[in-house]
């Protein structure tokens, strides 16, 4: 059960939900965090529908 809680804390920190890393965690270099956020932004752009070929029709 403790592993699940630790995983949840790490995912919340990586996703930007919490400001401080989990206890006992390593500090990321600012460049590494920038790359992480860049990857997340690219994934969001790929899956948000703006870059897909799906045709939206508004009535």
PDB file of N, CA, C and O in Angstrom:
ATOM      1  N   UNK A   1       0.824  -1.190   0.000  1.00  0.00           N
ATOM      2  CA  UNK A   1       0.000   0.000   0.000  1.00  0.00           C
ATOM      3  C   UNK A   1       0.869   1.255   0.000  1.00  0.00           C
ATOM      4  O   UNK A   1       0.506   2.259  -0.575  1.00  0.00           O
ATOM      5  N   UNK A   2       2.015   1.165   0.658  1.00  0.00           N
ATOM      6  CA  UNK A   2       2.907   2.307   0.714  1.00  0.00           C
ATOM      7  C   UNK A   2       3.456   2.637  -0.672  1.00  0.00           C
ATOM      8  O   UNK A   2       3.624   3.802  -1.010  1.00  0.00           O
ATOM      9  N   UNK A   3       3.705   1.616  -1.484  1.00  0.00           N
ATOM     10  CA  UNK A   3       4.212   1.835  -2.832  1.00  0.00           C
ATOM     11  C   UNK A   3       3.199   2.605  -3.672  1.00  0.00           C
ATOM     12  O   UNK A   3       3.579   3.484  -4.449  1.00  0.00           O
ATOM     13  N   UNK A   4       1.942   2.292  -3.508  1.00  0.00           N
ATOM     14  CA  UNK A   4       0.901   2.991  -4.244  1.00  0.00           C
ATOM     15  C   UNK A   4       0.850   4.470  -3.877  1.00  0.00           C
ATOM     16  O   UNK A   4       0.723   5.339  -4.740  1.00  0.00           O
ATOM     17  N   UNK A   5       0.966   4.762  -2.583  1.00  0.00           N
ATOM     18  CA  UNK A   5       0.963   6.150  -2.125  1.00  0.00           C
ATOM     19  C   UNK A   5       2.184   6.915  -2.650  1.00  0.00           C
ATOM     20  O   UNK A   5       2.078   8.065  -3.050  1.00  0.00           O
ATOM     21  N   UNK A   6       3.355   6.265  -2.610  1.00  0.00           N
ATOM     22  CA  UNK A   6       4.568   6.904  -3.113  1.00  0.00           C
ATOM     23  C   UNK A   6       4.459   7.169  -4.609  1.00  0.00           C
ATOM     24  O   UNK A   6       4.853   8.228  -5.098  1.00  0.00           O
ATOM     25  N   UNK A   7       3.917   6.221  -5.357  1.00  0.00           N
ATOM     26  CA  UNK A   7       3.725   6.404  -6.793  1.00  0.00           C
ATOM     27  C   UNK A   7       2.772   7.560  -7.056  1.00  0.00           C
ATOM     28  O   UNK A   7       3.009   8.381  -7.946  1.00  0.00           O
ATOM     29  N   UNK A   8       1.712   7.645  -6.269  1.00  0.00           N
ATOM     30  CA  UNK A   8       0.750   8.735  -6.420  1.00  0.00           C
ATOM     31  C   UNK A   8       1.419  10.082  -6.168  1.00  0.00           C
ATOM     32  O   UNK A   8       1.214  11.040  -6.918  1.00  0.00           O
ATOM     33  N   UNK A   9       2.249  10.168  -5.127  1.00  0.00           N
ATOM     34  CA  UNK A   9       2.948  11.416  -4.830  1.00  0.00           C
ATOM     35  C   UNK A   9       3.902  11.805  -5.949  1.00  0.00           C
ATOM     36  O   UNK A   9       3.993  12.973  -6.325  1.00  0.00           O
ATOM     37  N   UNK A  10       4.628  10.821  -6.498  1.00  0.00           N
ATOM     38  CA  UNK A  10       5.547  11.115  -7.604  1.00  0.00           C
ATOM     39  C   UNK A  10       4.790  11.597  -8.839  1.00  0.00           C
ATOM     40  O   UNK A  10       5.196  12.548  -9.500  1.00  0.00           O
ATOM     41  N   UNK A  11       3.691  10.949  -9.166  1.00  0.00           N
ATOM     42  CA  UNK A  11       2.916  11.345 -10.344  1.00  0.00           C
ATOM     43  C   UNK A  11       2.296  12.722 -10.165  1.00  0.00           C
ATOM     44  O   UNK A  11       2.227  13.504 -11.124  1.00  0.00           O
ATOM     45  N   UNK A  12       1.856  13.040  -8.959  1.00  0.00           N
ATOM     46  CA  UNK A  12       1.312  14.371  -8.702  1.00  0.00           C
ATOM     47  C   UNK A  12       2.398  15.435  -8.859  1.00  0.00           C
ATOM     48  O   UNK A  12       2.161  16.504  -9.401  1.00  0.00           O
ATOM     49  N   UNK A  13       3.607  15.130  -8.399  1.00  0.00           N
ATOM     50  CA  UNK A  13       4.707  16.081  -8.522  1.00  0.00           C
ATOM     51  C   UNK A  13       5.129  16.243  -9.979  1.00  0.00           C
ATOM     52  O   UNK A  13       5.319  17.354 -10.463  1.00  0.00           O
ATOM     53  N   UNK A  14       5.228  15.124 -10.714  1.00  0.00           N
ATOM     54  CA  UNK A  14       5.620  15.194 -12.123  1.00  0.00           C
ATOM     55  C   UNK A  14       4.564  15.911 -12.958  1.00  0.00           C
ATOM     56  O   UNK A  14       4.887  16.596 -13.921  1.00  0.00           O
ATOM     57  N   UNK A  15       3.314  15.754 -12.607  1.00  0.00           N
ATOM     58  CA  UNK A  15       2.236  16.400 -13.336  1.00  0.00           C
ATOM     59  C   UNK A  15       2.020  17.852 -12.959  1.00  0.00           C
ATOM     60  O   UNK A  15       1.225  18.544 -13.578  1.00  0.00           O
ATOM     61  N   UNK A  16       2.709  18.332 -11.933  1.00  0.00           N
ATOM     62  CA  UNK A  16       2.592  19.726 -11.550  1.00  0.00           C
ATOM     63  C   UNK A  16       1.532  20.006 -10.518  1.00  0.00           C
ATOM     64  O   UNK A  16       1.240  21.158 -10.217  1.00  0.00           O
ATOM     65  N   UNK A  17       0.950  18.959  -9.939  1.00  0.00           N
ATOM     66  CA  UNK A  17      -0.099  19.158  -8.951  1.00  0.00           C
ATOM     67  C   UNK A  17       0.457  19.604  -7.600  1.00  0.00           C
ATOM     68  O   UNK A  17      -0.194  20.331  -6.865  1.00  0.00           O
ATOM     69  N   UNK A  18       1.669  19.159  -7.282  1.00  0.00           N
ATOM     70  CA  UNK A  18       2.307  19.584  -6.041  1.00  0.00           C
ATOM     71  C   UNK A  18       3.637  20.259  -6.366  1.00  0.00           C
ATOM     72  O   UNK A  18       4.281  19.935  -7.357  1.00  0.00           O
ATOM     73  N   UNK A  19       4.035  21.191  -5.509  1.00  0.00           N
ATOM     74  CA  UNK A  19       5.243  21.963  -5.761  1.00  0.00           C
ATOM     75  C   UNK A  19       6.517  21.272  -5.293  1.00  0.00           C
ATOM     76  O   UNK A  19       7.568  21.457  -5.888  1.00  0.00           O
ATOM     77  N   UNK A  20       6.422  20.519  -4.240  1.00  0.00           N
ATOM     78  CA  UNK A  20       7.608  19.886  -3.677  1.00  0.00           C
ATOM     79  C   UNK A  20       7.689  18.423  -4.082  1.00  0.00           C
ATOM     80  O   UNK A  20       6.678  17.728  -4.115  1.00  0.00           O
ATOM     81  N   UNK A  21       8.905  17.958  -4.365  1.00  0.00           N
ATOM     82  CA  UNK A  21       9.047  16.529  -4.684  1.00  0.00           C
ATOM     83  C   UNK A  21       8.778  15.681  -3.448  1.00  0.00           C
ATOM     84  O   UNK A  21       8.896  16.163  -2.318  1.00  0.00           O
ATOM     85  N   UNK A  22       8.412  14.433  -3.633  1.00  0.00           N
ATOM     86  CA  UNK A  22       8.172  13.550  -2.488  1.00  0.00           C
ATOM     87  C   UNK A  22       9.428  13.423  -1.628  1.00  0.00           C
ATOM     88  O   UNK A  22      10.543  13.604  -2.103  1.00  0.00           O
ATOM     89  N   UNK A  23       9.234  13.098  -0.374  1.00  0.00           N
ATOM     90  CA  UNK A  23      10.366  12.978   0.544  1.00  0.00           C
ATOM     91  C   UNK A  23      11.302  11.873   0.065  1.00  0.00           C
ATOM     92  O   UNK A  23      10.867  10.835  -0.425  1.00  0.00           O
ATOM     93  N   UNK A  24      12.583  12.140   0.209  1.00  0.00           N
ATOM     94  CA  UNK A  24      13.578  11.169  -0.225  1.00  0.00           C
ATOM     95  C   UNK A  24      13.798  11.185  -1.727  1.00  0.00           C
ATOM     96  O   UNK A  24      14.530  10.374  -2.257  1.00  0.00           O
ATOM     97  N   UNK A  25      13.168  12.100  -2.394  1.00  0.00           N
ATOM     98  CA  UNK A  25      13.285  12.167  -3.842  1.00  0.00           C
ATOM     99  C   UNK A  25      14.510  12.926  -4.285  1.00  0.00           C
ATOM    100  O   UNK A  25      15.107  13.690  -3.542  1.00  0.00           O
ATOM    101  N   UNK A  26      14.894  12.678  -5.481  1.00  0.00           N
ATOM    102  CA  UNK A  26      16.051  13.380  -6.024  1.00  0.00           C
ATOM    103  C   UNK A  26      15.594  14.688  -6.670  1.00  0.00           C
ATOM    104  O   UNK A  26      14.479  14.809  -7.141  1.00  0.00           O
ATOM    105  N   UNK A  27      16.465  15.651  -6.659  1.00  0.00           N
ATOM    106  CA  UNK A  27      16.180  16.932  -7.314  1.00  0.00           C
ATOM    107  C   UNK A  27      16.535  16.812  -8.787  1.00  0.00           C
ATOM    108  O   UNK A  27      17.604  16.330  -9.134  1.00  0.00           O
ATOM    109  N   UNK A  28      15.633  17.240  -9.625  1.00  0.00           N
ATOM    110  CA  UNK A  28      15.903  17.216 -11.059  1.00  0.00           C
ATOM    111  C   UNK A  28      16.622  18.489 -11.452  1.00  0.00           C
ATOM    112  O   UNK A  28      16.352  19.556 -10.919  1.00  0.00           O
ATOM    113  N   UNK A  29      17.490  18.355 -12.398  1.00  0.00           N
ATOM    114  CA  UNK A  29      18.149  19.522 -12.970  1.00  0.00           C
ATOM    115  C   UNK A  29      17.087  20.335 -13.712  1.00  0.00           C
ATOM    116  O   UNK A  29      16.160  19.770 -14.287  1.00  0.00           O
ATOM    117  N   UNK A  30      17.195  21.655 -13.718  1.00  0.00           N
ATOM    118  CA  UNK A  30      16.180  22.462 -14.407  1.00  0.00           C
ATOM    119  C   UNK A  30      16.008  22.099 -15.883  1.00  0.00           C
ATOM    120  O   UNK A  30      14.900  22.151 -16.415  1.00  0.00           O
ATOM    121  N   UNK A  31      17.081  21.706 -16.536  1.00  0.00           N
ATOM    122  CA  UNK A  31      16.959  21.287 -17.936  1.00  0.00           C
ATOM    123  C   UNK A  31      16.140  20.009 -18.064  1.00  0.00           C
ATOM    124  O   UNK A  31      15.355  19.852 -19.003  1.00  0.00           O
ATOM    125  N   UNK A  32      16.319  19.096 -17.131  1.00  0.00           N
ATOM    126  CA  UNK A  32      15.566  17.842 -17.171  1.00  0.00           C
ATOM    127  C   UNK A  32      14.072  18.100 -16.975  1.00  0.00           C
ATOM    128  O   UNK A  32      13.240  17.494 -17.649  1.00  0.00           O
ATOM    129  N   UNK A  33      13.739  19.008 -16.065  1.00  0.00           N
ATOM    130  CA  UNK A  33      12.324  19.335 -15.879  1.00  0.00           C
ATOM    131  C   UNK A  33      11.763  20.037 -17.105  1.00  0.00           C
ATOM    132  O   UNK A  33      10.610  19.830 -17.483  1.00  0.00           O
ATOM    133  N   UNK A  34      12.569  20.872 -17.754  1.00  0.00           N
ATOM    134  CA  UNK A  34      12.123  21.527 -18.981  1.00  0.00           C
ATOM    135  C   UNK A  34      11.854  20.531 -20.092  1.00  0.00           C
ATOM    136  O   UNK A  34      10.873  20.646 -20.829  1.00  0.00           O
ATOM    137  N   UNK A  35      12.721  19.537 -20.214  1.00  0.00           N
ATOM    138  CA  UNK A  35      12.516  18.487 -21.220  1.00  0.00           C
ATOM    139  C   UNK A  35      11.254  17.695 -20.894  1.00  0.00           C
ATOM    140  O   UNK A  35      10.465  17.365 -21.780  1.00  0.00           O
ATOM    141  N   UNK A  36      11.053  17.384 -19.610  1.00  0.00           N
ATOM    142  CA  UNK A  36       9.846  16.653 -19.196  1.00  0.00           C
ATOM    143  C   UNK A  36       8.587  17.423 -19.584  1.00  0.00           C
ATOM    144  O   UNK A  36       7.652  16.868 -20.147  1.00  0.00           O
ATOM    145  N   UNK A  37       8.548  18.732 -19.283  1.00  0.00           N
ATOM    146  CA  UNK A  37       7.373  19.530 -19.609  1.00  0.00           C
ATOM    147  C   UNK A  37       7.216  19.682 -21.118  1.00  0.00           C
ATOM    148  O   UNK A  37       6.090  19.762 -21.627  1.00  0.00           O
ATOM    149  N   UNK A  38       8.319  19.721 -21.845  1.00  0.00           N
ATOM    150  CA  UNK A  38       8.238  19.769 -23.305  1.00  0.00           C
ATOM    151  C   UNK A  38       7.618  18.510 -23.878  1.00  0.00           C
ATOM    152  O   UNK A  38       6.791  18.568 -24.789  1.00  0.00           O
ATOM    153  N   UNK A  39       8.008  17.354 -23.334  1.00  0.00           N
ATOM    154  CA  UNK A  39       7.425  16.087 -23.779  1.00  0.00           C
ATOM    155  C   UNK A  39       5.930  16.063 -23.476  1.00  0.00           C
ATOM    156  O   UNK A  39       5.122  15.642 -24.317  1.00  0.00           O
ATOM    157  N   UNK A  40       5.558  16.525 -22.292  1.00  0.00           N
ATOM    158  CA  UNK A  40       4.130  16.565 -21.957  1.00  0.00           C
ATOM    159  C   UNK A  40       3.361  17.488 -22.894  1.00  0.00           C
ATOM    160  O   UNK A  40       2.250  17.169 -23.329  1.00  0.00           O
ATOM    161  N   UNK A  41       3.936  18.642 -23.236  1.00  0.00           N
ATOM    162  CA  UNK A  41       3.263  19.583 -24.143  1.00  0.00           C
ATOM    163  C   UNK A  41       3.094  18.970 -25.526  1.00  0.00           C
ATOM    164  O   UNK A  41       2.048  19.136 -26.169  1.00  0.00           O
ATOM    165  N   UNK A  42       4.097  18.247 -26.004  1.00  0.00           N
ATOM    166  CA  UNK A  42       3.997  17.596 -27.316  1.00  0.00           C
ATOM    167  C   UNK A  42       2.914  16.524 -27.297  1.00  0.00           C
ATOM    168  O   UNK A  42       2.118  16.420 -28.241  1.00  0.00           O
ATOM    169  N   UNK A  43       2.857  15.738 -26.228  1.00  0.00           N
ATOM    170  CA  UNK A  43       1.814  14.709 -26.129  1.00  0.00           C
ATOM    171  C   UNK A  43       0.420  15.325 -26.092  1.00  0.00           C
ATOM    172  O   UNK A  43      -0.512  14.819 -26.723  1.00  0.00           O
ATOM    173  N   UNK A  44       0.276  16.416 -25.374  1.00  0.00           N
ATOM    174  CA  UNK A  44      -1.019  17.088 -25.320  1.00  0.00           C
ATOM    175  C   UNK A  44      -1.403  17.608 -26.699  1.00  0.00           C
ATOM    176  O   UNK A  44      -2.546  17.460 -27.137  1.00  0.00           O
ATOM    177  N   UNK A  45      -0.457  18.197 -27.408  1.00  0.00           N
ATOM    178  CA  UNK A  45      -0.744  18.715 -28.749  1.00  0.00           C
ATOM    179  C   UNK A  45      -1.124  17.594 -29.710  1.00  0.00           C
ATOM    180  O   UNK A  45      -1.978  17.772 -30.578  1.00  0.00           O
ATOM    181  N   UNK A  46      -0.511  16.442 -29.547  1.00  0.00           N
ATOM    182  CA  UNK A  46      -0.817  15.313 -30.437  1.00  0.00           C
ATOM    183  C   UNK A  46      -2.211  14.738 -30.192  1.00  0.00           C
ATOM    184  O   UNK A  46      -2.860  14.263 -31.118  1.00  0.00           O
ATOM    185  N   UNK A  47      -2.650  14.769 -28.951  1.00  0.00           N
ATOM    186  CA  UNK A  47      -3.907  14.104 -28.616  1.00  0.00           C
ATOM    187  C   UNK A  47      -5.076  15.044 -28.338  1.00  0.00           C
ATOM    188  O   UNK A  47      -6.159  14.589 -28.016  1.00  0.00           O
ATOM    189  N   UNK A  48      -4.901  16.338 -28.474  1.00  0.00           N
ATOM    190  CA  UNK A  48      -5.990  17.245 -28.137  1.00  0.00           C
ATOM    191  C   UNK A  48      -6.953  17.476 -29.296  1.00  0.00           C
ATOM    192  O   UNK A  48      -7.959  18.130 -29.121  1.00  0.00           O
ATOM    193  N   UNK A  49      -6.644  16.984 -30.472  1.00  0.00           N
ATOM    194  CA  UNK A  49      -7.550  17.127 -31.598  1.00  0.00           C
ATOM    195  C   UNK A  49      -7.177  18.252 -32.538  1.00  0.00           C
ATOM    196  O   UNK A  49      -7.692  18.329 -33.648  1.00  0.00           O
ATOM    197  N   UNK A  50      -6.287  19.127 -32.141  1.00  0.00           N
ATOM    198  CA  UNK A  50      -5.897  20.226 -33.013  1.00  0.00           C
ATOM    199  C   UNK A  50      -5.005  19.749 -34.151  1.00  0.00           C
ATOM    200  O   UNK A  50      -5.008  20.331 -35.220  1.00  0.00           O
ATOM    201  N   UNK A  51      -4.257  18.703 -33.927  1.00  0.00           N
ATOM    202  CA  UNK A  51      -3.348  18.227 -34.960  1.00  0.00           C
ATOM    203  C   UNK A  51      -3.847  16.957 -35.635  1.00  0.00           C
ATOM    204  O   UNK A  51      -3.168  16.402 -36.478  1.00  0.00           O
ATOM    205  N   UNK A  52      -5.018  16.486 -35.259  1.00  0.00           N
ATOM    206  CA  UNK A  52      -5.534  15.275 -35.886  1.00  0.00           C
ATOM    207  C   UNK A  52      -6.277  15.624 -37.173  1.00  0.00           C
ATOM    208  O   UNK A  52      -6.593  16.773 -37.452  1.00  0.00           O
ATOM    209  N   UNK A  53      -6.576  14.637 -37.953  1.00  0.00           N
ATOM    210  CA  UNK A  53      -7.252  14.831 -39.237  1.00  0.00           C
ATOM    211  C   UNK A  53      -8.775  14.676 -39.108  1.00  0.00           C
ATOM    212  O   UNK A  53      -9.479  14.569 -40.095  1.00  0.00           O
ATOM    213  N   UNK A  54      -9.275  14.644 -37.903  1.00  0.00           N
ATOM    214  CA  UNK A  54     -10.709  14.500 -37.676  1.00  0.00           C
ATOM    215  C   UNK A  54     -11.404  15.799 -38.047  1.00  0.00           C
ATOM    216  O   UNK A  54     -10.991  16.875 -37.675  1.00  0.00           O
ATOM    217  N   UNK A  55     -12.493  15.699 -38.801  1.00  0.00           N
ATOM    218  CA  UNK A  55     -13.225  16.865 -39.259  1.00  0.00           C
ATOM    219  C   UNK A  55     -14.347  17.185 -38.276  1.00  0.00           C
ATOM    220  O   UNK A  55     -15.219  16.348 -38.007  1.00  0.00           O
ATOM    221  N   UNK A  56     -14.316  18.379 -37.715  1.00  0.00           N
ATOM    222  CA  UNK A  56     -15.353  18.801 -36.805  1.00  0.00           C
ATOM    223  C   UNK A  56     -16.434  19.556 -37.582  1.00  0.00           C
ATOM    224  O   UNK A  56     -16.129  20.431 -38.378  1.00  0.00           O
ATOM    225  N   UNK A  57     -17.677  19.209 -37.332  1.00  0.00           N
ATOM    226  CA  UNK A  57     -18.789  19.873 -37.988  1.00  0.00           C
ATOM    227  C   UNK A  57     -19.694  20.449 -36.909  1.00  0.00           C
ATOM    228  O   UNK A  57     -20.190  19.725 -36.055  1.00  0.00           O
ATOM    229  N   UNK A  58     -19.876  21.759 -36.948  1.00  0.00           N
ATOM    230  CA  UNK A  58     -20.743  22.414 -35.970  1.00  0.00           C
ATOM    231  C   UNK A  58     -22.069  22.769 -36.639  1.00  0.00           C
ATOM    232  O   UNK A  58     -22.104  23.335 -37.720  1.00  0.00           O
ATOM    233  N   UNK A  59     -23.151  22.410 -35.994  1.00  0.00           N
ATOM    234  CA  UNK A  59     -24.484  22.733 -36.507  1.00  0.00           C
ATOM    235  C   UNK A  59     -25.149  23.725 -35.620  1.00  0.00           C
ATOM    236  O   UNK A  59     -25.029  23.786 -34.471  1.00  0.00           O
TER     237      UNK A  59
END
